[in-house]
């Protein structure tokens, strides 16, 4: 294995044998299958679809779910998968987050037995792809204001509306779509090719270019009765999905930060200025030490978060704190690495520029940096500053 | 056909090796350990033979420290059926004692084929597999890059790498084979494999008594390389380069 992650506090010793085996296996796969080509995929703006099936064969999709072809491993394992994938690229990690946390998890938690049997094995294998439609063009941080509706008819539902910024949208064989019904917000499974359902890719992205981002449009889209996720009872179910995805993002950001730190450290030791490596200068050492300190704190935060989740004690505000802290930390590491690399840092021969551009999305999606601050703020003061009294 | 694959736990290929305070062993601090890469190739081939129905059982055998269970679990996640760890408390075993201990364990396991990497990448002795074959009186083929199939009563037709070409050899079981790069491409352990491996039997026991024939005295890093010399830049450097190659080094 060519890559060893920074582990200043011996965090590896806090992981079980299984967790280390998974981490090393995913790390090896990322090193062989993602790292060599991802800059080209990013440049071309394509998601390397063949990786979906390989990720499925390794068991990386929906890894913490039980049964239906899923590996049934712990939450820390899921976190480590995200960490290793995002060391490669945030876009690839986003694909796995969406598939596992936003598609497979709601089908597993709120779906009927028939829906689970039909979709989970294919989604776990990576032979089918899913997407998650909650955000709308005019409703992002306030999803409860959504205008997409599903009205009951004699033989099913008719859906109207649009969803925006949807990872995997045009690729997806099945979309988990949240819409207003007479009984409140409910989840639906919409299959590719359903009349009235169309998707378009969003072009011109600066960020997550190795991942597909789309809009979903529903124009008198007729759905069968059993398209509804029967156990979904409100917006809180959609937020439970996001909570699971945010948990993975808190881990994934560490991987992006580690990739940048690794690059910065190598450069600092090998780039010669005034006859000595730039790592000999105090300002460079200061930057490297700040990065490593923040990465180490983020590792411990994520691991504790994982153990809380595994023991069933996790509160969603703790996820908000970790997502907010770790993504901002990673973005700062990417920017600092770009700075240490000088002009080289702006080219795609180095990873920091790509991670920096990607992390601008990651700090925004799945609850923005500021929204997570307000969620934690409300928890500690008891006062709601979100505006949805 | 029953296969036993001998695995060694070694420092990662990219680990920076530092001698420990005793001046004769490796300081494990900050070093990640892996299955020695040639052993992993042997394991992959053994698992492929089982998947193809040629082998009926694949057991992995390791002489190593108590925490080598991680490498054995990985081997079972990749597809081995069971594992035996001879728990090592000594800090050094020479190749002769290693072969003696492994041969004793192999006698109990009674395999048709013993698979090893052609060398372990830490001590680089490349002698243990041959000594195992001699101790067990098994046939032996080294540097195997292909297994063509089983012929007659349990004889394996194998391809061996030899200087500039390959030869095919018919090796009767029981035998010892050593794996060379090209024999198989190791797979990544899947999560399901890792979950299954938790339920597969892993036996730990003490190794047989064996005395070292030689002893490790010191472990020293090679002397640091001297800094290079810059003779000049671009075309202006050529005359000096030619002069150094001709007059100082005498290679022209």
Coordinates of C-alpha atoms in Angstrom, one line a residue:
Chain A
X1 CA 0.0 0.0 0.0
X2 CA 1.6 3.2 -1.1
X3 CA -0.3 5.6 1.1
X4 CA -0.3 5.8 4.9
X5 CA -2.6 8.3 6.5
X6 CA -1.3 10.8 9.1
X7 CA -2.1 9.3 12.5
X8 CA -0.4 11.5 15.1
X9 CA -2.5 10.4 18.0
X10 CA -2.5 6.7 17.2
X11 CA -6.2 6.7 16.4
X12 CA -5.8 3.4 14.5
X13 CA -5.4 1.7 17.9
X14 CA -9.0 2.7 18.7
X15 CA -10.3 0.8 15.7
X16 CA -11.2 -2.9 15.7
X17 CA -9.5 -5.5 13.5
X18 CA -12.6 -5.6 11.2
X19 CA -12.6 -1.8 10.9
X20 CA -8.9 -1.8 10.0
X21 CA -9.4 -4.5 7.4
X22 CA -12.2 -2.6 5.7
X23 CA -10.2 0.7 5.9
X24 CA -7.1 -1.0 4.3
X25 CA -9.2 -2.8 1.6
X26 CA -11.0 0.4 0.6
X27 CA -7.7 2.4 0.7
X28 CA -6.1 -0.1 -1.6
X29 CA -9.0 0.0 -4.0
X30 CA -9.0 3.9 -4.0
X31 CA -5.3 3.9 -4.6
X32 CA -5.6 1.6 -7.6
X33 CA -8.9 2.6 -9.1
X34 CA -9.6 6.2 -8.2
X35 CA -6.4 8.1 -7.5
X36 CA -4.8 7.5 -11.0
X37 CA -7.7 8.7 -13.1
X38 CA -9.9 10.9 -11.1
X39 CA -8.2 14.2 -12.2
X40 CA -9.1 13.2 -15.8
X41 CA -12.7 12.4 -14.9
X42 CA -12.9 15.7 -13.1
X43 CA -11.5 17.5 -16.1
X44 CA -13.9 15.8 -18.5
X45 CA -16.8 16.2 -16.1
X46 CA -17.8 12.5 -16.1
X47 CA -18.6 10.1 -13.3
X48 CA -16.7 6.8 -13.8
X49 CA -19.8 4.6 -13.9
X50 CA -17.7 1.3 -13.9
X51 CA -16.7 2.2 -10.3
X52 CA -20.3 1.8 -9.1
X53 CA -20.3 -2.0 -9.8
X54 CA -16.8 -2.4 -8.3
X55 CA -17.9 -0.5 -5.2
X56 CA -20.9 -2.8 -5.0
X57 CA -18.7 -6.0 -5.3
X58 CA -16.6 -4.7 -2.4
X59 CA -19.7 -4.1 -0.4
X60 CA -19.3 -0.4 0.0
X61 CA -22.9 0.6 -0.8
X62 CA -25.2 0.6 2.1
X63 CA -22.5 -1.2 4.2
X64 CA -24.1 -0.6 7.5
X65 CA -27.6 -1.9 6.6
X66 CA -28.7 -5.4 7.5
X67 CA -29.8 -8.0 5.0
X68 CA -30.8 -7.7 1.3
X69 CA -27.2 -8.2 0.1
X70 CA -25.8 -5.5 2.4
X71 CA -22.7 -6.1 4.5
X72 CA -24.3 -5.2 7.9
X73 CA -21.2 -3.7 9.4
X74 CA -21.0 -0.9 12.0
X75 CA -21.3 2.9 11.6
X76 CA -17.5 3.4 12.1
X77 CA -17.0 1.1 9.1
X78 CA -19.3 3.3 7.0
X79 CA -17.4 6.4 8.2
X80 CA -14.1 4.9 7.3
X81 CA -15.4 4.0 3.8
X82 CA -16.4 7.6 3.3
X83 CA -13.0 8.8 4.6
X84 CA -11.1 6.6 2.2
X85 CA -13.3 7.4 -0.8
X86 CA -13.1 11.1 -0.3
X87 CA -9.3 10.9 -0.1
X88 CA -9.7 10.0 -3.7
X89 CA -12.5 12.5 -4.6
X90 CA -15.5 14.1 -2.9
X91 CA -17.6 13.3 -6.0
X92 CA -17.0 9.6 -5.7
X93 CA -17.8 9.7 -2.0
X94 CA -20.9 11.7 -2.8
X95 CA -22.1 8.9 -5.1
X96 CA -21.7 6.3 -2.3
X97 CA -23.3 8.6 0.3
X98 CA -26.3 9.1 -1.9
X99 CA -26.7 5.5 -2.8
X100 CA -26.2 4.3 0.8
X101 CA -27.6 6.9 3.1
X102 CA -30.2 8.7 0.9
X103 CA -31.6 5.9 -1.2
X104 CA -30.9 2.5 0.4
X105 CA -31.4 3.7 4.0
X106 CA -34.9 5.2 3.4
X107 CA -36.0 2.1 1.4
X108 CA -34.7 -0.1 4.2
X109 CA -36.3 2.0 7.0
X110 CA -39.5 3.2 5.4
X111 CA -40.1 0.9 2.5
X112 CA -42.4 -2.1 2.1
X113 CA -41.0 -5.6 2.0
X114 CA -41.7 -5.7 -1.8
X115 CA -39.8 -2.4 -2.3
X116 CA -36.9 -3.7 -0.2
X117 CA -36.7 -7.0 -2.1
X118 CA -36.9 -5.3 -5.4
X119 CA -34.4 -2.5 -4.9
X120 CA -31.9 -3.2 -2.1
X121 CA -30.0 -6.1 -3.6
X122 CA -29.4 -4.3 -6.9
X123 CA -28.5 -1.0 -5.2
X124 CA -26.1 -2.9 -2.9
X125 CA -24.5 -4.6 -5.9
X126 CA -24.1 -1.3 -7.8
X127 CA -26.1 -2.7 -10.7
X128 CA -28.9 -0.1 -10.0
X129 CA -28.3 3.5 -9.1
X130 CA -30.4 5.7 -7.0
X131 CA -30.9 9.4 -6.3
X132 CA -32.7 11.5 -3.6
X133 CA -35.0 14.4 -4.4
X134 CA -35.7 16.8 -1.5
X135 CA -34.1 20.2 -2.4
X136 CA -36.0 22.3 -4.9
X137 CA -35.0 25.3 -7.0
X138 CA -36.5 27.7 -4.4
X139 CA -36.3 25.6 -1.3
X140 CA -32.9 24.5 0.0
X141 CA -32.3 25.2 3.6
X142 CA -36.0 25.3 4.2
X143 CA -37.2 22.0 2.6
X144 CA -40.6 22.1 4.4
X145 CA -41.6 24.9 2.0
X146 CA -41.4 22.5 -1.0
X147 CA -44.0 22.9 -3.8
X148 CA -43.7 19.4 -5.3
X149 CA -47.0 17.6 -4.7
X150 CA -48.3 14.1 -5.0
X151 CA -52.1 14.0 -5.2
X152 CA -54.0 10.7 -4.7
X153 CA -56.0 9.4 -7.7
X154 CA -58.2 6.4 -8.0
X155 CA -55.4 4.1 -9.0
X156 CA -52.3 5.8 -7.5
X157 CA -50.7 9.3 -7.4
X158 CA -50.0 12.2 -9.7
X159 CA -46.8 14.1 -9.0
X160 CA -46.0 17.7 -10.1
X161 CA -43.0 19.8 -9.2
X162 CA -39.2 19.9 -9.6
X163 CA -36.1 18.9 -7.6
X164 CA -32.7 20.6 -8.0
X165 CA -29.0 19.8 -7.2
X166 CA -29.7 16.1 -7.3
X167 CA -26.5 13.9 -7.2
X168 CA -26.8 10.9 -9.6
X169 CA -30.1 12.3 -11.0
X170 CA -29.7 11.4 -14.7
X171 CA -28.0 8.1 -13.9
X172 CA -30.6 6.9 -11.4
X173 CA -32.8 3.9 -12.0
X174 CA -34.9 4.9 -9.0
X175 CA -35.4 8.2 -7.3
X176 CA -36.5 8.7 -3.7
X177 CA -38.7 11.8 -4.0
X178 CA -40.3 13.8 -1.2
X179 CA -43.5 15.5 -2.0
X180 CA -46.5 17.1 -0.2
X181 CA -49.6 14.9 0.1
X182 CA -52.9 15.5 1.9
X183 CA -51.2 13.6 4.8
X184 CA -48.1 15.8 4.9
X185 CA -44.7 15.2 3.3
X186 CA -44.1 11.6 2.2
X187 CA -41.4 9.7 0.3
X188 CA -42.0 8.0 -3.1
X189 CA -40.0 5.7 -5.3
X190 CA -40.1 7.0 -8.9
X191 CA -38.6 4.7 -11.5
X192 CA -36.6 5.9 -14.5
X193 CA -38.7 6.1 -17.6
X194 CA -42.0 6.8 -15.8
X195 CA -44.0 9.1 -18.2
X196 CA -44.0 12.7 -16.9
X197 CA -40.6 12.2 -15.2
X198 CA -37.6 13.8 -16.8
X199 CA -34.1 14.6 -15.7
X200 CA -31.4 17.1 -16.9
X201 CA -27.8 17.5 -15.9
X202 CA -26.6 20.7 -14.5
X203 CA -23.7 21.9 -16.6
X204 CA -20.9 24.4 -15.9
X205 CA -20.0 23.1 -12.4
X206 CA -16.7 24.2 -10.8
X207 CA -17.0 21.5 -8.2
X208 CA -17.8 17.8 -7.9
X209 CA -17.1 17.4 -11.6
X210 CA -16.5 13.7 -11.3
X211 CA -20.1 13.3 -10.1
X212 CA -23.4 13.8 -11.8
X213 CA -25.7 16.7 -10.5
X214 CA -29.1 17.0 -12.1
X215 CA -32.6 18.4 -11.8
X216 CA -35.7 16.2 -11.7
X217 CA -38.9 17.4 -13.3
X218 CA -42.4 15.9 -12.6
X219 CA -45.1 17.0 -15.0
X220 CA -48.4 15.1 -14.3
X221 CA -46.3 12.1 -13.5
X222 CA -48.6 9.2 -12.7
X223 CA -47.3 6.8 -10.1
X224 CA -48.8 3.5 -8.9
X225 CA -50.3 3.2 -5.4
X226 CA -47.4 1.2 -4.2
X227 CA -44.9 3.9 -5.2
X228 CA -45.2 5.5 -1.7
X229 CA -42.8 4.5 1.1
X230 CA -45.5 3.3 3.4
X231 CA -43.6 4.0 6.7
X232 CA -42.6 7.6 5.7
X233 CA -44.8 9.9 7.8
X234 CA -43.3 13.4 7.4
X235 CA -40.3 15.6 6.7
X236 CA -38.6 14.2 9.7
X237 CA -38.0 11.0 7.7
X238 CA -36.2 12.9 5.0
X239 CA -34.1 14.6 7.7
X240 CA -33.2 11.2 9.1
X241 CA -31.7 10.3 5.7
X242 CA -29.7 13.5 5.7
X243 CA -28.5 12.9 9.2
X244 CA -27.1 9.6 8.0
X245 CA -25.4 11.2 5.0
X246 CA -24.0 14.0 7.1
X247 CA -22.4 11.5 9.4
X248 CA -20.6 10.1 6.4
X249 CA -19.5 13.6 5.3
X250 CA -18.0 14.3 8.7
X251 CA -15.7 11.3 8.0
X252 CA -15.2 11.9 4.3
X253 CA -13.9 15.4 4.9
X254 CA -11.0 13.9 6.9
X255 CA -10.0 11.9 3.8
X256 CA -9.9 15.0 1.6
X257 CA -7.9 16.9 4.3
X258 CA -5.5 14.0 4.7
X259 CA -4.8 13.9 0.9
X260 CA -4.0 17.6 1.0
X261 CA -1.8 17.4 4.1
X262 CA 0.1 14.5 2.5
X263 CA 0.7 16.6 -0.6
X264 CA 1.7 19.7 1.4
X265 CA 4.1 17.8 3.6
X266 CA 5.8 16.1 0.6
X267 CA 6.1 19.4 -1.2
X268 CA 7.5 21.1 1.9
X269 CA 10.3 18.5 2.3
X270 CA 11.3 18.5 -1.4
X271 CA 10.8 22.0 -2.8
X272 CA 14.0 24.0 -2.5
X273 CA 14.1 27.7 -2.1
X274 CA 17.3 29.7 -1.1
X275 CA 19.1 26.4 -1.0
X276 CA 16.9 24.7 1.5
X277 CA 13.6 22.8 1.6
X278 CA 10.7 25.2 2.3
X279 CA 9.8 23.0 5.3
X280 CA 12.8 24.6 7.0
X281 CA 10.9 27.9 7.2
X282 CA 8.9 28.6 10.3
X283 CA 5.9 29.8 8.4
X284 CA 5.6 26.6 6.4
X285 CA 6.0 24.5 9.6
X286 CA 3.3 26.6 11.3
X287 CA 0.9 25.8 8.5
X288 CA 1.7 22.1 8.5
X289 CA 1.3 21.8 12.3
X290 CA -2.0 23.7 12.2
X291 CA -3.3 21.3 9.5
X292 CA -2.2 18.2 11.3
X293 CA -3.6 19.4 14.6
X294 CA -7.0 20.1 13.0
X295 CA -7.0 16.8 11.2
X296 CA -6.2 15.0 14.4
X297 CA -9.0 16.8 16.3
X298 CA -11.4 15.9 13.4
X299 CA -10.4 12.2 13.5
X300 CA -11.2 12.1 17.2
X301 CA -14.5 13.9 16.7
X302 CA -15.6 11.6 14.0
X303 CA -14.6 8.4 15.9
X304 CA -16.5 9.5 19.0
X305 CA -19.5 10.4 16.7
X306 CA -19.3 6.9 15.3
X307 CA -19.2 5.2 18.6
X308 CA -22.2 7.3 19.8
X309 CA -24.1 6.2 16.7
X310 CA -23.3 2.6 17.2
X311 CA -24.5 2.7 20.8
X312 CA -27.7 4.4 19.8
X313 CA -27.0 7.5 21.8
X314 CA -26.3 9.9 18.9
X315 CA -28.1 13.2 18.8
X316 CA -28.5 14.9 15.4
X317 CA -27.0 18.2 16.8
X318 CA -23.8 16.2 17.4
X319 CA -23.7 15.3 13.7
X320 CA -24.3 18.9 12.8
X321 CA -21.3 19.9 14.9
X322 CA -19.0 17.3 13.3
X323 CA -20.1 18.0 9.7
X324 CA -19.7 21.7 10.2
X325 CA -16.3 21.5 11.8
X326 CA -14.7 18.8 9.7
X327 CA -15.8 20.1 6.3
X328 CA -14.6 23.6 7.1
X329 CA -11.4 22.1 8.4
X330 CA -10.8 20.2 5.2
X331 CA -11.5 23.2 3.0
X332 CA -9.0 25.2 5.1
X333 CA -6.4 22.4 4.6
X334 CA -7.0 22.4 0.8
X335 CA -6.5 26.2 0.7
X336 CA -3.4 26.1 2.9
X337 CA -2.0 23.3 0.7
X338 CA -2.6 25.3 -2.4
X339 CA -0.7 28.1 -0.7
X340 CA 2.3 25.9 0.3
X341 CA 2.5 24.5 -3.3
X342 CA 2.7 28.0 -4.8
X343 CA 1.9 28.1 -8.5
X344 CA 2.0 24.3 -8.8
X345 CA -1.1 24.2 -6.5
X346 CA -3.3 25.7 -9.2
X347 CA -2.7 22.8 -11.7
X348 CA -4.5 19.5 -11.8
X349 CA -1.2 17.6 -11.4
X350 CA -1.8 18.2 -7.7
X351 CA -4.9 17.2 -5.7
X352 CA -5.4 20.3 -3.6
X353 CA -7.1 22.5 -6.2
X354 CA -9.6 19.7 -7.0
X355 CA -10.3 19.0 -3.3
X356 CA -10.7 22.7 -2.7
X357 CA -13.3 23.1 -5.5
X358 CA -15.1 20.0 -4.4
X359 CA -15.3 21.0 -0.8
X360 CA -17.0 24.3 -1.7
X361 CA -20.0 22.0 -2.5
X362 CA -19.5 19.8 0.5
X363 CA -19.6 22.8 2.8
X364 CA -22.9 23.8 1.3
X365 CA -24.8 20.5 0.7
X366 CA -26.5 18.4 3.3
X367 CA -27.1 21.4 5.5
X368 CA -24.8 24.5 4.9
X369 CA -22.1 25.5 7.3
X370 CA -24.3 28.3 8.7
X371 CA -27.4 26.2 9.0
X372 CA -25.5 23.6 11.1
X373 CA -24.3 26.4 13.3
X374 CA -27.9 27.5 13.9
X375 CA -29.0 23.9 14.6
X376 CA -26.3 23.7 17.4
X377 CA -27.1 27.2 18.5
X378 CA -30.8 26.3 18.9
X379 CA -29.8 23.2 20.9
X380 CA -27.6 25.1 23.4
X381 CA -29.8 28.3 23.8
X382 CA -33.2 26.8 23.3
X383 CA -33.9 29.7 21.0
X384 CA -34.7 29.1 17.3
X385 CA -32.7 31.4 14.9
X386 CA -33.7 29.3 11.8
X387 CA -36.8 31.3 11.1
X388 CA -39.3 28.4 11.1
X389 CA -40.9 29.1 14.5
Chain B
X1 CA -6.8 -31.3 -2.9
X2 CA -5.9 -29.5 0.3
X3 CA -3.8 -26.4 0.1
X4 CA -1.9 -24.8 3.0
X5 CA -0.6 -21.3 2.3
X6 CA 2.2 -20.0 4.5
X7 CA 1.9 -16.3 5.3
X8 CA 4.3 -13.9 6.9
X9 CA 3.4 -10.6 8.5
X10 CA 5.9 -8.0 7.4
X11 CA 6.2 -4.2 7.5
X12 CA 4.5 -2.4 4.7
X13 CA 6.6 -2.0 1.6
X14 CA 6.6 1.8 2.1
X15 CA 7.2 1.8 5.8
X16 CA 10.3 3.6 7.0
X17 CA 12.3 1.0 8.9
X18 CA 14.1 2.2 12.0
X19 CA 16.0 -0.2 14.3
X20 CA 14.6 -0.4 17.8
X21 CA 16.5 0.5 20.9
X22 CA 18.0 -3.0 21.1
X23 CA 19.8 -2.4 17.8
X24 CA 18.7 -5.7 16.3
X25 CA 14.9 -5.5 15.7
X26 CA 12.5 -3.2 13.9
X27 CA 10.9 -0.4 15.9
X28 CA 7.2 -1.1 15.2
X29 CA 6.1 2.4 16.2
X30 CA 4.2 3.9 13.3
X31 CA 4.8 0.9 11.0
X32 CA 1.9 -0.7 9.3
X33 CA 2.1 -4.4 8.8
X34 CA 0.8 -6.4 5.8
X35 CA 0.8 -9.9 4.4
X36 CA 4.1 -10.3 2.5
X37 CA 3.2 -9.5 -1.1
X38 CA 4.4 -12.8 -2.7
X39 CA 2.5 -14.8 0.0
X40 CA -0.6 -12.8 -0.9
X41 CA -0.1 -13.8 -4.6
X42 CA 0.1 -17.5 -3.4
X43 CA -3.0 -17.0 -1.3
X44 CA -4.9 -15.5 -4.3
X45 CA -4.0 -18.4 -6.5
X46 CA -5.0 -21.0 -3.8
X47 CA -8.4 -19.3 -3.5
X48 CA -8.8 -19.2 -7.3
X49 CA -8.1 -23.0 -7.3
X50 CA -10.7 -23.5 -4.7
X51 CA -13.2 -21.4 -6.7
X52 CA -12.4 -23.4 -9.8
X53 CA -13.1 -26.7 -7.9
X54 CA -9.5 -27.9 -8.1
X55 CA -8.8 -27.4 -4.4
X56 CA -11.2 -28.5 -1.6
X57 CA -9.8 -26.6 1.3
X58 CA -7.4 -23.6 1.8
X59 CA -5.8 -23.2 5.2
X60 CA -3.5 -20.3 6.0
X61 CA -0.5 -20.9 8.4
X62 CA 1.5 -18.2 10.0
X63 CA 4.4 -18.0 12.4
X64 CA 4.1 -14.6 14.0
X65 CA 3.2 -12.4 16.9
X66 CA -0.3 -12.6 18.5
X67 CA -1.5 -9.6 16.6
X68 CA -0.9 -11.3 13.3
X69 CA -4.6 -12.4 13.7
X70 CA -5.4 -9.3 11.6
X71 CA -3.5 -10.6 8.6
X72 CA -5.0 -14.1 9.0
X73 CA -8.5 -12.6 9.2
X74 CA -7.7 -10.7 6.0
X75 CA -6.6 -14.0 4.4
X76 CA -9.9 -15.6 5.4
X77 CA -11.8 -12.6 4.1
X78 CA -10.1 -13.1 0.8
X79 CA -11.3 -16.7 0.8
X80 CA -9.2 -19.1 3.0
X81 CA -11.3 -21.5 5.0
X82 CA -9.4 -21.5 8.2
X83 CA -6.2 -20.3 9.8
X84 CA -3.5 -21.5 12.2
X85 CA -1.3 -19.0 14.0
X86 CA 1.8 -20.3 15.7
X87 CA 2.2 -17.5 18.2
X88 CA 5.7 -16.3 18.3
X89 CA 7.2 -14.6 21.3
X90 CA 10.8 -14.5 20.1
X91 CA 12.1 -11.5 18.4
X92 CA 14.1 -13.5 15.8
X93 CA 13.9 -16.8 14.1
X94 CA 16.4 -17.8 11.5
X95 CA 15.2 -19.4 8.2
X96 CA 16.3 -22.9 9.4
X97 CA 14.3 -22.7 12.6
X98 CA 11.3 -21.1 10.8
X99 CA 11.3 -24.0 8.3
X100 CA 11.5 -26.6 11.1
X101 CA 8.6 -25.0 13.0
X102 CA 6.4 -24.7 9.9
X103 CA 7.2 -28.2 8.8
X104 CA 6.1 -29.6 12.1
X105 CA 2.8 -27.7 11.8
X106 CA 2.4 -28.9 8.2
X107 CA 2.9 -32.5 9.2
X108 CA -0.2 -32.2 11.3
X109 CA -2.2 -30.3 8.6
X110 CA -1.3 -33.0 6.0
X111 CA -1.7 -30.8 2.8
X112 CA -1.4 -31.9 -0.8
X113 CA 0.1 -28.6 -1.7
X114 CA 2.0 -26.1 0.4
X115 CA 2.1 -22.6 -1.2
X116 CA 4.6 -19.9 -0.2
X117 CA 5.8 -16.6 -1.6
X118 CA 9.2 -17.1 -3.2
X119 CA 10.5 -14.8 -0.4
X120 CA 9.2 -12.7 2.4
X121 CA 10.0 -9.0 1.8
X122 CA 11.4 -8.3 5.2
X123 CA 14.4 -10.6 5.7
X124 CA 14.6 -11.6 2.0
X125 CA 16.1 -15.0 2.8
X126 CA 14.1 -16.9 0.1
X127 CA 15.1 -20.2 1.7
X128 CA 12.3 -21.2 4.0
X129 CA 10.1 -22.9 1.4
X130 CA 12.9 -25.1 0.0
X131 CA 13.9 -26.2 3.5
X132 CA 10.2 -27.0 4.3
X133 CA 10.2 -29.3 1.2
X134 CA 13.4 -31.0 2.3
X135 CA 12.1 -31.5 5.8
X136 CA 8.8 -33.0 4.6
X137 CA 10.4 -34.8 1.7
X138 CA 7.9 -33.1 -0.6
X139 CA 8.5 -32.3 -4.3
X140 CA 9.4 -28.6 -4.9
X141 CA 9.0 -26.0 -7.6
X142 CA 10.1 -22.4 -7.2
X143 CA 9.2 -19.2 -9.0
X144 CA 5.8 -20.5 -10.2
X145 CA 4.0 -18.1 -12.5
X146 CA 1.2 -20.4 -13.7
X147 CA -0.7 -23.6 -12.8
X148 CA -1.9 -25.3 -16.0
X149 CA -3.9 -28.0 -14.3
X150 CA -3.9 -31.3 -12.5
X151 CA -2.7 -34.4 -14.4
X152 CA -3.0 -38.1 -13.5
X153 CA -3.1 -38.9 -9.8
X154 CA -2.6 -35.4 -8.2
X155 CA 0.3 -34.1 -10.3
X156 CA 0.3 -30.4 -11.0
X157 CA 1.6 -29.0 -14.3
X158 CA 3.1 -25.7 -13.3
X159 CA 4.9 -23.0 -15.3
X160 CA 8.2 -21.7 -13.8
X161 CA 10.0 -18.5 -14.6
X162 CA 13.6 -19.2 -15.7
X163 CA 16.1 -16.8 -17.1
X164 CA 14.7 -15.5 -20.4
X165 CA 11.9 -18.0 -20.7
X166 CA 9.5 -20.3 -18.9
X167 CA 9.5 -24.0 -18.4
X168 CA 6.6 -26.4 -17.6
X169 CA 7.2 -28.9 -14.9
X170 CA 5.0 -31.8 -13.7
X171 CA 5.2 -31.7 -9.9
X172 CA 3.6 -34.7 -8.0
X173 CA 1.7 -33.9 -4.8
X174 CA 2.5 -33.6 -2.0
X175 CA 4.6 -30.6 -3.0
X176 CA 5.8 -27.2 -2.1
X177 CA 5.4 -24.3 -4.6
X178 CA 6.6 -20.8 -4.4
X179 CA 4.8 -17.9 -6.0
X180 CA 6.4 -15.3 -8.3
X181 CA 4.7 -12.1 -9.5
X182 CA 2.4 -12.9 -12.4
X183 CA 0.9 -16.1 -10.9
X184 CA -2.2 -14.2 -9.8
X185 CA -3.4 -10.6 -9.1
X186 CA -4.4 -10.3 -5.4
X187 CA -8.0 -9.1 -4.9
X188 CA -9.3 -6.6 -2.3
X189 CA -11.1 -8.2 0.6
X190 CA -14.8 -7.4 0.4
X191 CA -16.9 -6.3 3.3
X192 CA -19.0 -9.5 3.1
X193 CA -15.7 -11.5 3.1
X194 CA -14.6 -9.7 6.2
X195 CA -17.9 -10.4 7.9
X196 CA -17.7 -14.1 6.9
X197 CA -14.1 -14.3 8.1
X198 CA -15.2 -13.5 11.7
X199 CA -17.0 -16.9 11.9
X200 CA -14.2 -18.9 10.3
X201 CA -11.9 -20.9 12.7
X202 CA -8.6 -19.4 13.7
X203 CA -6.6 -21.6 15.9
X204 CA -3.7 -20.2 17.9
X205 CA -1.0 -22.5 19.4
X206 CA 2.6 -22.6 20.4
X207 CA 5.2 -23.4 17.7
X208 CA 7.2 -26.6 18.0
X209 CA 10.6 -26.3 19.7
X210 CA 13.4 -25.3 17.3
X211 CA 16.7 -23.7 17.9
X212 CA 18.1 -21.0 15.6
X213 CA 21.1 -22.2 13.5
X214 CA 22.3 -18.6 13.2
X215 CA 21.5 -15.5 15.3
X216 CA 20.7 -11.9 14.4
X217 CA 23.4 -9.6 15.8
X218 CA 22.6 -6.1 14.6
X219 CA 20.2 -4.2 12.4
X220 CA 21.7 -1.2 10.7
X221 CA 20.3 1.2 8.2
X222 CA 22.4 1.6 5.1
X223 CA 24.7 4.7 5.3
X224 CA 23.0 7.8 3.9
X225 CA 23.7 8.5 0.3
X226 CA 26.1 11.3 -0.4
X227 CA 24.6 14.4 -2.0
X228 CA 24.8 14.6 -5.8
X229 CA 27.0 17.0 -7.7
X230 CA 25.6 19.6 -10.2
X231 CA 28.1 19.9 -13.0
X232 CA 26.3 22.7 -14.9
X233 CA 23.0 23.5 -16.5
X234 CA 21.9 22.7 -20.1
X235 CA 24.4 22.5 -22.9
X236 CA 26.9 24.4 -20.8
X237 CA 27.2 21.4 -18.5
X238 CA 28.0 18.9 -21.2
X239 CA 31.8 19.4 -21.5
X240 CA 32.3 18.9 -17.7
X241 CA 29.9 15.8 -17.8
X242 CA 32.0 14.3 -20.6
X243 CA 35.2 15.1 -18.7
X244 CA 33.9 13.5 -15.5
X245 CA 32.7 10.4 -17.3
X246 CA 36.0 10.0 -19.1
X247 CA 38.7 11.1 -16.7
X248 CA 37.2 10.7 -13.2
X249 CA 35.0 7.6 -13.7
X250 CA 36.7 6.0 -16.8
X251 CA 33.4 4.8 -18.3
X252 CA 33.9 6.5 -21.7

